[in-house]
Coordinates of C-alpha atoms (C1' of nucleotides) and ligand atoms in Angstrom, one line a residue:
Chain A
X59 CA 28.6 0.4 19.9
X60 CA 26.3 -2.3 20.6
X61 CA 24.2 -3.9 17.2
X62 CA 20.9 -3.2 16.0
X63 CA 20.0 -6.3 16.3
X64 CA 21.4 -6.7 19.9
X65 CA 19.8 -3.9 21.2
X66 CA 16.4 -5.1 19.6
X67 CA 16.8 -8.4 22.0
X68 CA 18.2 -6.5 25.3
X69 CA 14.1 -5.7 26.5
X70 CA 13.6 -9.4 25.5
X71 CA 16.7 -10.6 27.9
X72 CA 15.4 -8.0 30.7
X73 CA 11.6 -9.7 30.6
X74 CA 13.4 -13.0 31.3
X75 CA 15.3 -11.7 33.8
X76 CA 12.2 -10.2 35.5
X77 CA 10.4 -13.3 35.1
X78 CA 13.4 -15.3 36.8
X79 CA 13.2 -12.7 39.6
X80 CA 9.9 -12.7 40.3
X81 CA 10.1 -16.8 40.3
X82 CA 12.7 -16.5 43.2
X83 CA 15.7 -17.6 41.2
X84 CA 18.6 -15.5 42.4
X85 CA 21.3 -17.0 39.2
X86 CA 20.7 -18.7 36.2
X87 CA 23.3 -19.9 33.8
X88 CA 23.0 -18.7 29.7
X89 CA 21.8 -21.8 28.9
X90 CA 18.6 -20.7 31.3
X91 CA 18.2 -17.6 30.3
X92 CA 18.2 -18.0 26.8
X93 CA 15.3 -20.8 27.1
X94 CA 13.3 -17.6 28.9
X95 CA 13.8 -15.6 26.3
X96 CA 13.2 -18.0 23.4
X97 CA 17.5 -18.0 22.2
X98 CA 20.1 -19.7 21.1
X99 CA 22.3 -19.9 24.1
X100 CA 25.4 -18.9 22.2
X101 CA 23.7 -15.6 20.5
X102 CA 23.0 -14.7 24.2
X103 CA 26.6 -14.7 25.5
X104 CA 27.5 -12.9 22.7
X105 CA 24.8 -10.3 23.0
X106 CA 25.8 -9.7 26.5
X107 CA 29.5 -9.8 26.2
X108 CA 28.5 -6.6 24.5
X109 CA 27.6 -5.0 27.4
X110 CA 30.5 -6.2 29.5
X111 CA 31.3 -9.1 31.4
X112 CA 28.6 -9.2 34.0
X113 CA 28.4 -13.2 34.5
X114 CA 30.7 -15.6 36.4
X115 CA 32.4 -18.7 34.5
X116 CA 31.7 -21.8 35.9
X117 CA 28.3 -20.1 37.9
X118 CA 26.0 -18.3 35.2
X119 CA 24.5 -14.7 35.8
X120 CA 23.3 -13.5 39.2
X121 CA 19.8 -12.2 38.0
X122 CA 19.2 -9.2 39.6
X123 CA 23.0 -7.6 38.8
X124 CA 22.1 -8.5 35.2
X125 CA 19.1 -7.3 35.2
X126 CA 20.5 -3.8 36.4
X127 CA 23.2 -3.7 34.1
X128 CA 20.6 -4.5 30.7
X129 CA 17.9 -1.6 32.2
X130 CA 20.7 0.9 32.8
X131 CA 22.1 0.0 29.0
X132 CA 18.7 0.5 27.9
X133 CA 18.2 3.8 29.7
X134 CA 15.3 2.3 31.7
X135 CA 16.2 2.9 35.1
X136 CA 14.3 6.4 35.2
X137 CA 10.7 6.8 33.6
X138 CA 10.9 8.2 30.4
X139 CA 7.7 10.7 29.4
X140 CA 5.5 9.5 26.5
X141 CA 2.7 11.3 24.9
X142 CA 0.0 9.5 22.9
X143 CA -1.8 11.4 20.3
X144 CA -5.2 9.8 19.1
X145 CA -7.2 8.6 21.6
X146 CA -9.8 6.0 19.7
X147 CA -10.0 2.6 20.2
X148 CA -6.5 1.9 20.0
X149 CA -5.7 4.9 22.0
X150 CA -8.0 4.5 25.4
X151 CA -6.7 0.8 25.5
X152 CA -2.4 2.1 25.1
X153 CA -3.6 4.6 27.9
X154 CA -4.7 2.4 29.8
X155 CA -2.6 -0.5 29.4
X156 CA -0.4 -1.0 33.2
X157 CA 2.7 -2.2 31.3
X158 CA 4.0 1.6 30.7
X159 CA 4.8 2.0 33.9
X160 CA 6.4 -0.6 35.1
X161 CA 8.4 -1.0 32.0
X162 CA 10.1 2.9 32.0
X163 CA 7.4 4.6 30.8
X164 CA 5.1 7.4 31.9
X165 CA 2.2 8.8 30.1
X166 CA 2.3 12.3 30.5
X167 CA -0.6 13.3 28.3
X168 CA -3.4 12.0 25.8
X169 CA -3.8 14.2 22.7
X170 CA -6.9 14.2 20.2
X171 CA -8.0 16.8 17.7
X172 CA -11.5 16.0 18.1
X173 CA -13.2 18.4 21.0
X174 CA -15.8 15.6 21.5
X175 CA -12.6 14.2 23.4
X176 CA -11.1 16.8 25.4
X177 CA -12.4 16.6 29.1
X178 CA -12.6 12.9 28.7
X179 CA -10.5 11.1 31.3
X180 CA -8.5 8.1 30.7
X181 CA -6.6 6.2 33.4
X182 CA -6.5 9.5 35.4
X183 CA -5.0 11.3 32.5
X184 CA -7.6 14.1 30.9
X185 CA -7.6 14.1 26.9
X186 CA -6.0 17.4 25.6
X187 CA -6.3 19.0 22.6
X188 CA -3.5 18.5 19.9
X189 CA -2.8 22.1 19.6
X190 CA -1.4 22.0 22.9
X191 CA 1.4 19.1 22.2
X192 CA 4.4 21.4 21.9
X193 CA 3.5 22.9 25.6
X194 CA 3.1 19.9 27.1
X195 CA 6.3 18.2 25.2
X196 CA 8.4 21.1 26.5
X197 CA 7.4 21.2 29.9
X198 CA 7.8 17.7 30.8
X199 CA 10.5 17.4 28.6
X200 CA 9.2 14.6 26.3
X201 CA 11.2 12.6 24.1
X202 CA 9.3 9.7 22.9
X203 CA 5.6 10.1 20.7
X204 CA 3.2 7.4 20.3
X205 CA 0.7 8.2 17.0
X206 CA -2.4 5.9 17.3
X207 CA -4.2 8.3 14.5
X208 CA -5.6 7.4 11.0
X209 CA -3.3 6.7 8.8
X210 CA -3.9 10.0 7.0
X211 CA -3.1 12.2 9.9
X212 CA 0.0 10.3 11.0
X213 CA 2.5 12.4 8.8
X214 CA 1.1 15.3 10.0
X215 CA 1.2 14.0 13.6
X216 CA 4.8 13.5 13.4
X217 CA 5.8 16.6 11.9
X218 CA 4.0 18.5 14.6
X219 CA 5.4 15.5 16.9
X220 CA 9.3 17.0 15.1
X221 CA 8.5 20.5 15.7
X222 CA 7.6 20.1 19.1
X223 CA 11.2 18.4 20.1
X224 CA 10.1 14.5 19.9
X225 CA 12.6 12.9 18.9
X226 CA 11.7 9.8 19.3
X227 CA 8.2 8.3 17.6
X228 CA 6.0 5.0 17.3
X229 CA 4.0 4.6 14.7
X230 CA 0.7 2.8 14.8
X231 CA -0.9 3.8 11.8
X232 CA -0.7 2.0 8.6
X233 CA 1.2 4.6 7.3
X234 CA 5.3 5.6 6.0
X235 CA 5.9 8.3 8.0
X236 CA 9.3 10.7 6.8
X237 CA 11.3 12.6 9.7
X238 CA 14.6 14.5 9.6
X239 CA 17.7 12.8 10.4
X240 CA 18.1 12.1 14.4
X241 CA 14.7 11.5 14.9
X242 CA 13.8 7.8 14.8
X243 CA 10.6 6.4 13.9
X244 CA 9.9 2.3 14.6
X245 CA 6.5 1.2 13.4
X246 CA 3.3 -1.6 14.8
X247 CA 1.3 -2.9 12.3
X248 CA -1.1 -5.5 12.8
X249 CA -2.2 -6.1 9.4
X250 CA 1.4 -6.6 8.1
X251 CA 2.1 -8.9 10.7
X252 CA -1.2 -10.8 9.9
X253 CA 0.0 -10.3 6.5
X254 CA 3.5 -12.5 6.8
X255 CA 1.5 -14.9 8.7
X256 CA -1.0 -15.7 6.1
X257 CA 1.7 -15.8 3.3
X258 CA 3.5 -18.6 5.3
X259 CA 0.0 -20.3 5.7
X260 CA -0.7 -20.2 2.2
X261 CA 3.0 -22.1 1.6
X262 CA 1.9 -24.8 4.6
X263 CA -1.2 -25.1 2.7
X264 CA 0.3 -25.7 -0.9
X265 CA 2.8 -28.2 0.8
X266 CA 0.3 -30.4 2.5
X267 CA -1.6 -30.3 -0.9
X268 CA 1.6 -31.8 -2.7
X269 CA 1.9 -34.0 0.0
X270 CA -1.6 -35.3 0.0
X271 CA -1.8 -35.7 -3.8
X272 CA 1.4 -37.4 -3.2
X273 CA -0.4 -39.7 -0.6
X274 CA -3.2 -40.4 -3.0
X275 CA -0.8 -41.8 -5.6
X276 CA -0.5 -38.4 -7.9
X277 CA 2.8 -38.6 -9.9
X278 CA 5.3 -37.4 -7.2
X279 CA 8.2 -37.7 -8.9
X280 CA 7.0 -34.9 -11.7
X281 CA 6.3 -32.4 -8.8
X282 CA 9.5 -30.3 -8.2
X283 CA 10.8 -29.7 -4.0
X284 CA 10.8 -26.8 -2.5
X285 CA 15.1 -26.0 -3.0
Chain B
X86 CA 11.4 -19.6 -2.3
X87 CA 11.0 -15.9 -1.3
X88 CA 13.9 -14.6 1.4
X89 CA 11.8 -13.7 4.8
X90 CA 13.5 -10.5 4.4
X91 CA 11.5 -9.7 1.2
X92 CA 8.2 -11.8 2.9
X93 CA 7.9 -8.9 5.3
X94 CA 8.3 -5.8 3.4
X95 CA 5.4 -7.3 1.0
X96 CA 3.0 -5.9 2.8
X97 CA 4.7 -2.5 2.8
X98 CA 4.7 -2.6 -1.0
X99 CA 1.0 -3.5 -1.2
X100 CA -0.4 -0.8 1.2
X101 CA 1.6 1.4 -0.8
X102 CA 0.1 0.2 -4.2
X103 CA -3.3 0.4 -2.7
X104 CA -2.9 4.3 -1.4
X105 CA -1.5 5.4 -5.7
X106 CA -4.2 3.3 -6.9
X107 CA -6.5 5.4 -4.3
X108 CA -4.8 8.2 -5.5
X109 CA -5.8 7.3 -9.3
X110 CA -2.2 6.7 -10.8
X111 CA -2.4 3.6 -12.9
X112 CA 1.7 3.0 -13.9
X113 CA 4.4 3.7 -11.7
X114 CA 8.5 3.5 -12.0
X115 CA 10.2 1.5 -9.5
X116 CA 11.4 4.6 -7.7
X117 CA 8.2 5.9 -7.3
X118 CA 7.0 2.7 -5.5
X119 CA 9.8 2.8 -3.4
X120 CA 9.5 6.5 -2.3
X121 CA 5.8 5.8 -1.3
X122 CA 7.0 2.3 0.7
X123 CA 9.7 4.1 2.4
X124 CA 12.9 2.0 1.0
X125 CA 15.5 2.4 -1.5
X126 CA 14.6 1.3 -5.1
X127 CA 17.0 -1.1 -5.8
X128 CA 15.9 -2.9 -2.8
X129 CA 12.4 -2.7 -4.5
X130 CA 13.3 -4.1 -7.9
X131 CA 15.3 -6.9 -6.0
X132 CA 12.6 -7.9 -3.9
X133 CA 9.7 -7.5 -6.6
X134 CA 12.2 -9.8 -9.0
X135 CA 11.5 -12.9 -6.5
X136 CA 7.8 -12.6 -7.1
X137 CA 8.4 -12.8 -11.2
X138 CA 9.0 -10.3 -14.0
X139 CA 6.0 -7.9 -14.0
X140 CA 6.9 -4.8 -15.1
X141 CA 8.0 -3.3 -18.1
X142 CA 11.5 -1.5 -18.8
X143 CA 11.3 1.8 -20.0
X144 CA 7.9 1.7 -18.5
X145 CA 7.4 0.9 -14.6
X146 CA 4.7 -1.2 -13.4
X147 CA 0.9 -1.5 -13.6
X148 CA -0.3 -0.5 -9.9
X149 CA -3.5 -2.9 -10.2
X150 CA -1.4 -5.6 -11.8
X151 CA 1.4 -5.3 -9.5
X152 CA -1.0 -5.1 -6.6
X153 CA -2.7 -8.3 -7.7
X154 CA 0.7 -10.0 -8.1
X155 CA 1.4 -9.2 -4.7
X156 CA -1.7 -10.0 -3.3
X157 CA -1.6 -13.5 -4.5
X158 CA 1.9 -14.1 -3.2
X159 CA 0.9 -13.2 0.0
X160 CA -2.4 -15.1 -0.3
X161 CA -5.0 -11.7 0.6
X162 CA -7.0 -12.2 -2.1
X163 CA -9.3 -14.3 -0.3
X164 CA -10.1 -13.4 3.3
X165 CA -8.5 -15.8 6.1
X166 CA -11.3 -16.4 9.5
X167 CA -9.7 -15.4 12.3
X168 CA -10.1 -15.5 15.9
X169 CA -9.3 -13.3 19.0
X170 CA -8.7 -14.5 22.1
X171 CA -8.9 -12.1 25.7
X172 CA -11.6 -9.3 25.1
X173 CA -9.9 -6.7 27.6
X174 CA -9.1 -3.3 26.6
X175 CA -6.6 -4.4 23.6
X176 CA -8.9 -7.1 22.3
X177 CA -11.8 -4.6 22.0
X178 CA -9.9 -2.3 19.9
X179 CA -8.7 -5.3 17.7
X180 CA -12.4 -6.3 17.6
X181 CA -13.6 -2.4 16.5
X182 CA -10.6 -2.2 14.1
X183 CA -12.0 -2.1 10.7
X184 CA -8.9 -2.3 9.0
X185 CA -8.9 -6.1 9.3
X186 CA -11.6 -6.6 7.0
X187 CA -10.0 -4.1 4.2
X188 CA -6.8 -5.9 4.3
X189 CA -7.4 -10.1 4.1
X190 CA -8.8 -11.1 7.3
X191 CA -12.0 -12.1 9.0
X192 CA -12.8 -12.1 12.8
X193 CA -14.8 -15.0 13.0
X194 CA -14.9 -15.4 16.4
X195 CA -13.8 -13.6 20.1
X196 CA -13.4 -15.6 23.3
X197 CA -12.9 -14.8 26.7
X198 CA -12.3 -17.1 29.7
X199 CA -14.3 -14.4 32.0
X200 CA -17.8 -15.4 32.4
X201 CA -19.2 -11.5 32.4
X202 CA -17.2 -10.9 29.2
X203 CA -19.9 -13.1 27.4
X204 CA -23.2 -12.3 25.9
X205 CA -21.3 -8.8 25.2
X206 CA -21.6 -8.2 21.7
X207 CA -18.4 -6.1 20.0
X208 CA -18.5 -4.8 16.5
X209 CA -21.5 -7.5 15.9
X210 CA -19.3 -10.6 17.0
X211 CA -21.0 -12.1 20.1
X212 CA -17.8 -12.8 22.9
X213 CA -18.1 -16.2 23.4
X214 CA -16.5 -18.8 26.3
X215 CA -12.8 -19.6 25.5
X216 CA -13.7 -23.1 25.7
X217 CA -15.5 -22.7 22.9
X218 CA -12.4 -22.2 20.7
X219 CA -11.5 -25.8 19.0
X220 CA -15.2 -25.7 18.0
X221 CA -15.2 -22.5 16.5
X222 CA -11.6 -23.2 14.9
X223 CA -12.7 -26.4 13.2
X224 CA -16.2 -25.2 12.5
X225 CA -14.4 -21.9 10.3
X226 CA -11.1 -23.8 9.1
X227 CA -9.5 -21.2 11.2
X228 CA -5.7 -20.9 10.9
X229 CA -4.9 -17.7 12.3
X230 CA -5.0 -17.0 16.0
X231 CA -4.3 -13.7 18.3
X232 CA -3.8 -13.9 21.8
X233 CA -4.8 -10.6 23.6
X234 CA -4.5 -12.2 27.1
X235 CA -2.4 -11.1 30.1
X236 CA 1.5 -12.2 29.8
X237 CA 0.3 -15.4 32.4
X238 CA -2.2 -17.2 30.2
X239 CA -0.2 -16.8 26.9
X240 CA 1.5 -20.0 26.7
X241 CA -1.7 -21.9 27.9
X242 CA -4.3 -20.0 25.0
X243 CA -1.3 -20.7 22.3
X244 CA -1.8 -24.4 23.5
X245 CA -5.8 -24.9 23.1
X246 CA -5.0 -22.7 20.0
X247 CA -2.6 -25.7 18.4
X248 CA -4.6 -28.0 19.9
X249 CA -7.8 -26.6 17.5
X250 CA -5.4 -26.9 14.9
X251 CA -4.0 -23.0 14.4
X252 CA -1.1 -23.1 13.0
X253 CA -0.3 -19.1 13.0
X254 CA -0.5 -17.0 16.0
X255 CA -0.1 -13.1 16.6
X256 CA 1.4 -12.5 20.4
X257 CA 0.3 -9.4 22.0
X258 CA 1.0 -10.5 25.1
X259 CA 4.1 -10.0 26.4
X260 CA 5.4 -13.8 27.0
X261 CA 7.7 -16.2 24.7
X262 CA 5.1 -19.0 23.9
X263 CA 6.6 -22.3 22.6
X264 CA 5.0 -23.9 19.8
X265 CA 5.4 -27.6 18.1
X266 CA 7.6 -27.4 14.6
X267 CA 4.9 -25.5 11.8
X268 CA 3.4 -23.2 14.0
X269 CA 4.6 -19.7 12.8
X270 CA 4.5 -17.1 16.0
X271 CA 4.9 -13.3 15.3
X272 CA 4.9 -11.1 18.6
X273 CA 3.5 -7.6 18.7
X274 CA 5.5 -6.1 21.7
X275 CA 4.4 -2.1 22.6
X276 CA 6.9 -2.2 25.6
X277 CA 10.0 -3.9 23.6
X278 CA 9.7 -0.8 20.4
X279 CA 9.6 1.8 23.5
X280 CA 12.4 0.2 25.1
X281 CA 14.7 0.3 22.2
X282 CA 13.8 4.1 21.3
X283 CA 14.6 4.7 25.0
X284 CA 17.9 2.8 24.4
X285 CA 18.5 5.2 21.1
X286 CA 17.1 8.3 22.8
X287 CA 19.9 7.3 25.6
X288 CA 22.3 7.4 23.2
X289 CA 21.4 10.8 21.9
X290 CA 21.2 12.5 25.1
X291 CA 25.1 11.3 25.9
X292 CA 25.8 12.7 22.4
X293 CA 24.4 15.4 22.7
X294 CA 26.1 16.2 26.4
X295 CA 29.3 15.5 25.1
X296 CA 29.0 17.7 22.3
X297 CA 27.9 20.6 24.7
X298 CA 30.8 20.0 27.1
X299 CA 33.0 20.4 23.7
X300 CA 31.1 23.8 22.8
X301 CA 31.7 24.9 26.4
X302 CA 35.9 24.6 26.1
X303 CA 35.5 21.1 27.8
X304 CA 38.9 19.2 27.3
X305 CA 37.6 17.8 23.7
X306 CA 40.5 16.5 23.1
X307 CA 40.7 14.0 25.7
X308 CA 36.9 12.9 25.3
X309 CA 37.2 9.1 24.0
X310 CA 35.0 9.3 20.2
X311 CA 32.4 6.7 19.1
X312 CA 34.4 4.3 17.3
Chain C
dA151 C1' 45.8 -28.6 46.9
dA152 C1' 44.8 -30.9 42.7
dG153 C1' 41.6 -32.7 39.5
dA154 C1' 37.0 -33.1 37.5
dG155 C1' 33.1 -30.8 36.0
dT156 C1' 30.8 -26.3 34.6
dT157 C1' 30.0 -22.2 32.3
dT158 C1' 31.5 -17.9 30.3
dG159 C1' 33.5 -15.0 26.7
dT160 C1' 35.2 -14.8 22.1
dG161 C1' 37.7 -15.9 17.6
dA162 C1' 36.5 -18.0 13.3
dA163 C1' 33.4 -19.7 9.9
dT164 C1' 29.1 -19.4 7.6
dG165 C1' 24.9 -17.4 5.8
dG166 C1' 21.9 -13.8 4.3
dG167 C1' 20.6 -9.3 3.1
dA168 C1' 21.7 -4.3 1.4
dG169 C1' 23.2 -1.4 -2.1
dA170 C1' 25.9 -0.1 -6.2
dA171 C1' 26.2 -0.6 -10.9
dC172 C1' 25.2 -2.1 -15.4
dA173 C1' 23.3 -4.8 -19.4
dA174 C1' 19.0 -5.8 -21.6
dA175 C1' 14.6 -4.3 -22.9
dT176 C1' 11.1 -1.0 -24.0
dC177 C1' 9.2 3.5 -25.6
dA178 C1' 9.1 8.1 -28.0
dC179 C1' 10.4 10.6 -31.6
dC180 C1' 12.0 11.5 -35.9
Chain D
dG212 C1' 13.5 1.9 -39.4
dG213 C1' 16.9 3.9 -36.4
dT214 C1' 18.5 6.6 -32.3
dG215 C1' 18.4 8.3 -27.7
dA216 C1' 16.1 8.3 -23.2
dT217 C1' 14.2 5.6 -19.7
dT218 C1' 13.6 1.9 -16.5
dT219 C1' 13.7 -2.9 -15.2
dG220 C1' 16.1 -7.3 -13.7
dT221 C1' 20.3 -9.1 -12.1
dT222 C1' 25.1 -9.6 -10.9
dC223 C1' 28.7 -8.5 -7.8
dT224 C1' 30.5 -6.9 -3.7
dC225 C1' 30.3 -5.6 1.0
dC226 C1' 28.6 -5.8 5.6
dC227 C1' 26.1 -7.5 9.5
dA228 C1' 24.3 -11.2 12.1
dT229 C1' 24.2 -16.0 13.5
dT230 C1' 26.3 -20.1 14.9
dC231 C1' 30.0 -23.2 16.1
dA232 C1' 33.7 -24.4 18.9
dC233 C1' 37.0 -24.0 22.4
dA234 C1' 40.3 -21.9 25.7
dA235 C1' 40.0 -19.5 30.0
dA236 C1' 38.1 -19.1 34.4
dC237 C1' 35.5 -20.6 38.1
dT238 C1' 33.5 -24.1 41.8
dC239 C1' 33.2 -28.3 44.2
dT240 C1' 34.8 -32.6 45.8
dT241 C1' 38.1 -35.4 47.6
Ligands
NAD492 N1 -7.8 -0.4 16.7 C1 -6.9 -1.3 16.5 O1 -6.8 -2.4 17.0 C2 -5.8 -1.0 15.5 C3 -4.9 -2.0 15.2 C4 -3.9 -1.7 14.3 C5 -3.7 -0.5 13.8 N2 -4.5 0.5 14.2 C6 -4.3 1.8 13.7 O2 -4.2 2.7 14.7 C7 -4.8 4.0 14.4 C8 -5.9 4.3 15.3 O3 -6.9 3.3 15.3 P1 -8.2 3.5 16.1 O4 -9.0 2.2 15.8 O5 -7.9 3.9 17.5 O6 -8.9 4.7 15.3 P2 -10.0 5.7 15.8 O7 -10.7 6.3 14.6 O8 -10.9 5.0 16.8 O9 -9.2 6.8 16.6 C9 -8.4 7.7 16.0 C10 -8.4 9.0 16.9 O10 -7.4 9.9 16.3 C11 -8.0 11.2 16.4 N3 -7.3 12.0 15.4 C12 -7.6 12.1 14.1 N4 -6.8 12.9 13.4 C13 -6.0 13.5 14.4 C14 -5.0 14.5 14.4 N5 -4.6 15.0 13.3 N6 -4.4 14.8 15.5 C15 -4.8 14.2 16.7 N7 -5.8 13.3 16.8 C16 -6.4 12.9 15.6 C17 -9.4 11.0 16.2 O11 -10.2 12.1 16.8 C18 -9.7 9.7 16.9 O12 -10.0 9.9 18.3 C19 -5.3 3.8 13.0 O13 -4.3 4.3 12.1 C20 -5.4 2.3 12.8 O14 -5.2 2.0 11.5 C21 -5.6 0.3 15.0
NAD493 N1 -3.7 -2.5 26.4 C1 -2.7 -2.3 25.6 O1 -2.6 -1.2 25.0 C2 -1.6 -3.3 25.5 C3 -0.4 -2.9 24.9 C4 0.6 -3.8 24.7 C5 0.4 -5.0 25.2 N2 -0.7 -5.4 25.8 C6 -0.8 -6.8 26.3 O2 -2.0 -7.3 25.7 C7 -2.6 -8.2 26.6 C8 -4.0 -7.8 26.9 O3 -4.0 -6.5 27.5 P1 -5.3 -5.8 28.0 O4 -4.9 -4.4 28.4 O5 -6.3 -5.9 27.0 O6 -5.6 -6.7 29.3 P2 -7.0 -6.9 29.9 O7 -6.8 -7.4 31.3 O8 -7.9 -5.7 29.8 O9 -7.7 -8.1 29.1 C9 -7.3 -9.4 29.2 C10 -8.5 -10.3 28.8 O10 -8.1 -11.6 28.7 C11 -9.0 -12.5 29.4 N3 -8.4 -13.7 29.7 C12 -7.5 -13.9 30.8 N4 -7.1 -15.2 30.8 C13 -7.7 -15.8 29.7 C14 -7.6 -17.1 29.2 N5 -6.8 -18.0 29.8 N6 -8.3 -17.4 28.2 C15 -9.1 -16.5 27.6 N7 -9.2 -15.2 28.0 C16 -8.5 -14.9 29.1 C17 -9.5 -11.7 30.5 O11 -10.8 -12.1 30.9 C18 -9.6 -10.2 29.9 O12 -10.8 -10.0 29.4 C19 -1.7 -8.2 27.9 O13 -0.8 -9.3 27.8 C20 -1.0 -6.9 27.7 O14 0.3 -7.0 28.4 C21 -1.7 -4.5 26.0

DNA sequence: AAGAGTTTGTGAATGGGAGAACAAATCACC
DNA sequence: GGTGATTTGTTCTCCCATTCACAAACTCTT
C-alpha cells in the first residue's frame, strides 16, 4: 500500500527519469534524481523504497530499470483509453495536446452535446455526440473521463460518465462534482490555483509594506511579526 | 498566519458562496457550506475560524458577508494584471477563458517568441513578442505569470518572468522550473492527475480480479489481503 | 584483500492537518 | 424573562507525511 502522497509524486520521479534518459545518462544517484524532480533527496529514497529496492548502494539508480519499475507501478506501461466530453476551447487544445500519448494515454473519442460540433475533426478524432458515450465507453473499454464542460453540466457529465462504467474522472470545470464510492474524481482548476497565488502575493505585498514603512523610520517596534 | 492547507481550499469555499448567493439564499449553516464545497463541516468551521469569527451561533453565516470575508483574505476583491506567455493551443484557450475576469484576474498581456503568432489578436489582447515581457510587466505592476510554453523553454520564460519582477507563476508546462527564494510556483500538470487515476484505476482492476478469482472457487484462502 | 569513500534503505523524531466532540452563544417560543 | 433547540468556535486526539540520521551494502584504489 503505497501513500497518497507517494503515488501523487511517482509521475513526477518518472518525468525525471525520462528527462535523464533522453539526456544520455544511463544512472544517477538520489541525490540527482531528486534535483530533476524538484525533492528532497531523503523523501525520494523513501518514496521509492516503497516500491522495492530497485537502486544499488554505493552506485545510485540505473535510469531506465527505474524508470520501468515506477511506469509498471503506475500502470503506464499499456495506453489507457480516455474520453473527453466538451470540446470548446479547452477541449480542441486537451485533444490536441501530443502529451497523451506518449504519457499512457489514448484518446478514444471527443464528446459534445452541441450538433454544431459533431462532424468536426480534431487531431484525427471526429466529435461525437454525448448520447453516444456509454457505446463508445463500453467498446473500447474506457476507464478514465475527462469533463472540459461548463461548470453547470459537469455533474451531469459525470453521472452519465458513472453510468456508462467510468470509473475514473478529471474534472475541469469549476465545479464539486459527487460520484459513488469507487469511482474517483481529481479536479484542475485554474482559477483556484491563480487564487492561492494571489493570496500569497497579497501577504509579500503587506510584508514589503511593513518593511518599507520600517525603512522610512515608521515605529517598527509597535508593528507585531509575522509568528 | 493561515495553514496552506486551509489557503487552498479558500477558493473552494468562495465559488461555493458565489453559486448559493446565485442561487438567492442569503444565510447558510456551516453544514450547508460544506455540502456545497465538497468537505466535511467541521473541517469548514476550522478553516473559516482562521479567517475570524463571522458567523453567528444558532444562526450560520451571511453568504455576501462571508463571501466578502473570503475575498479579502485571498486578495480578489481587486483584480490582479496578468500575463500569458506561449500562445499555442493551451494559451488560446486560457486567452478565450472568460472565467478569469469573473474570478480576480486580468490578462493584460500575451506573448509569444514565434514571430507569426504576432499581430494575431485573441479575445481583444493583441499577441505580442516575448521580448516584450519586462516592459509589459513593469508598465502593469504585473505579479502574476503563466507559462503555456513547451516543457524546453519553461525554465528560460520563468527566468525573463523573475527577471521583470513576477514573483508568482502558474506552470502548465510540464518541467520543474527553479526560482530564487519569494517566487511562489504552482504547477498545473494534465498528464501527472491522469497518471495517478491510472495508478488507482490499476489498483481497482487487480481488486477487482482477485475478487473474481474468489467468486470463481479460486483458492481464497491462500490469496495474500491488502494489509 | 583490506580500507576509504559512496550511496541506499529505513528507523526514529518532528510537524501539520483531519475529524470527533463539546462548551459557549444565539434564536424562537412561550 | 426563561427554556429548549440550533449552530458556531475550539480543544483534543489521532494519523499521515516529512525530515534527519545512520547502519548496511557496494565500488574503487592500492
Ligand atoms: N478555457 C480555459 O482555459 C479553461 C480554463 C480553466 C477552466 N476551464 C473550464 O473548462 C470548462 C470548459 O471551458 P471552455 O472554455 O472550453 O468552454 P466552452 O464553452 O468553449 O466549451 C464547452 C463545451 O462543452 C459542451 N457542452 C456543454 N454542455 C454539455 C453537455 N452536457 N454534454 C456534453 N458537452 C457539453 C459545449 O457544447 C461546448 O462545446 C469550463 O467549465 C471552464 O470553466 C476552462
Ligand atoms: N494543449 C494541452 O491541452 C496541454 C495540456 C497539458 C499540458 N500542456 C502543456 O502546455 C504547454 C503548451 O502546450 P500547447 O499544446 O499549447 O503547445 P503549443 O506548441 O501549441 O504552443 C506553445 C507556444 O509557445 C510558444 N513558445 C515556445 N517557446 C517560447 C518561448 N521561449 N517564449 C515564448 N513563447 C514560446 C510557441 O511559439 C507556441 O506558440 C506545453 O508545455 C504542454 O506540454 C498542454
Amino acid at each position: 500500500m503505497i501513500p497518497e502522497a507517494t503515488v501523487a509524486r511517482l509521475p513526477v520521479y518518472l518525468r525525471a527519469l525520462t528527462a535523464l534518459a533522453d539526456a544520455g545518462i544511463r544512472t544517477c544517484s538520489s541525490e540527482d534524481l531528486a534535483t530533476a524532480a524538484g525533492v528532497n533527496s531523503a523523501k525520494l529514497r523513501k518514496d521509492l523504497s516503497y516500491l522495492g529496492s530497485y537502486g544499488t548502494r554505493g552506485v545510485g539508480y540505473d535510469v531506465d530499470y527505474l524508470r520501468y519499475q515506477i511506469a509498471r507501478e503506475i500502470g503506464v506501461t499499456q495506453d489507457w483509453p480516455v474520453v473527453i466530453v466538451g470540446i470548446g476551447n479547452l477541449g480542441h487544445a486537451l485533444a490536441n495536446y501530443s502529451g497523451f500519448r506518449s504519457r499512457g494515454f489514448r484518446v478514444v473519442a471527443l464528446l459534445d452535446a452541441d450538433p454544431e460540433r459533431h462532424e468536426e475533426i480534431v487531431a484525427g478524432v471526429p466529435v461525437r455526440p454525448f448520447a453516444d458515450l456509454e457505446a463508445i465507453a463500453r467498446e473500447h473499454a474506457v476507464a478514465i473521463g475527462v469533463i472540459a464542460t461548463p461548470a453547470g453540466s459537469a455533474q451531469d457529465v459525470a453521472d452519465q460518465m458513472v453510468a456508462a462504467g467510468i470509473t475514473s474522472i478529471l474534472n475541469f470545470a469549476p465545479a464539486v462534482i459527487s460520484v459513488p464510492d469507487g469511482v474517483d474524481v481529481r479536479k484542475v482548476d485554474l482559477s483556484i490555483e491563480l487564487q492561492i497565488l494571489a493570496y500569497h502575493e497579497q501577504r509579500k505585498a503587506h510584508e514589503h509594506a511593513r518593511v518599507d514603512a520600517d525603512d522610512h523610520g515608521a515605529a517598527a517596534l509597535a508593528v507585531g511579526g509575522d509568528a
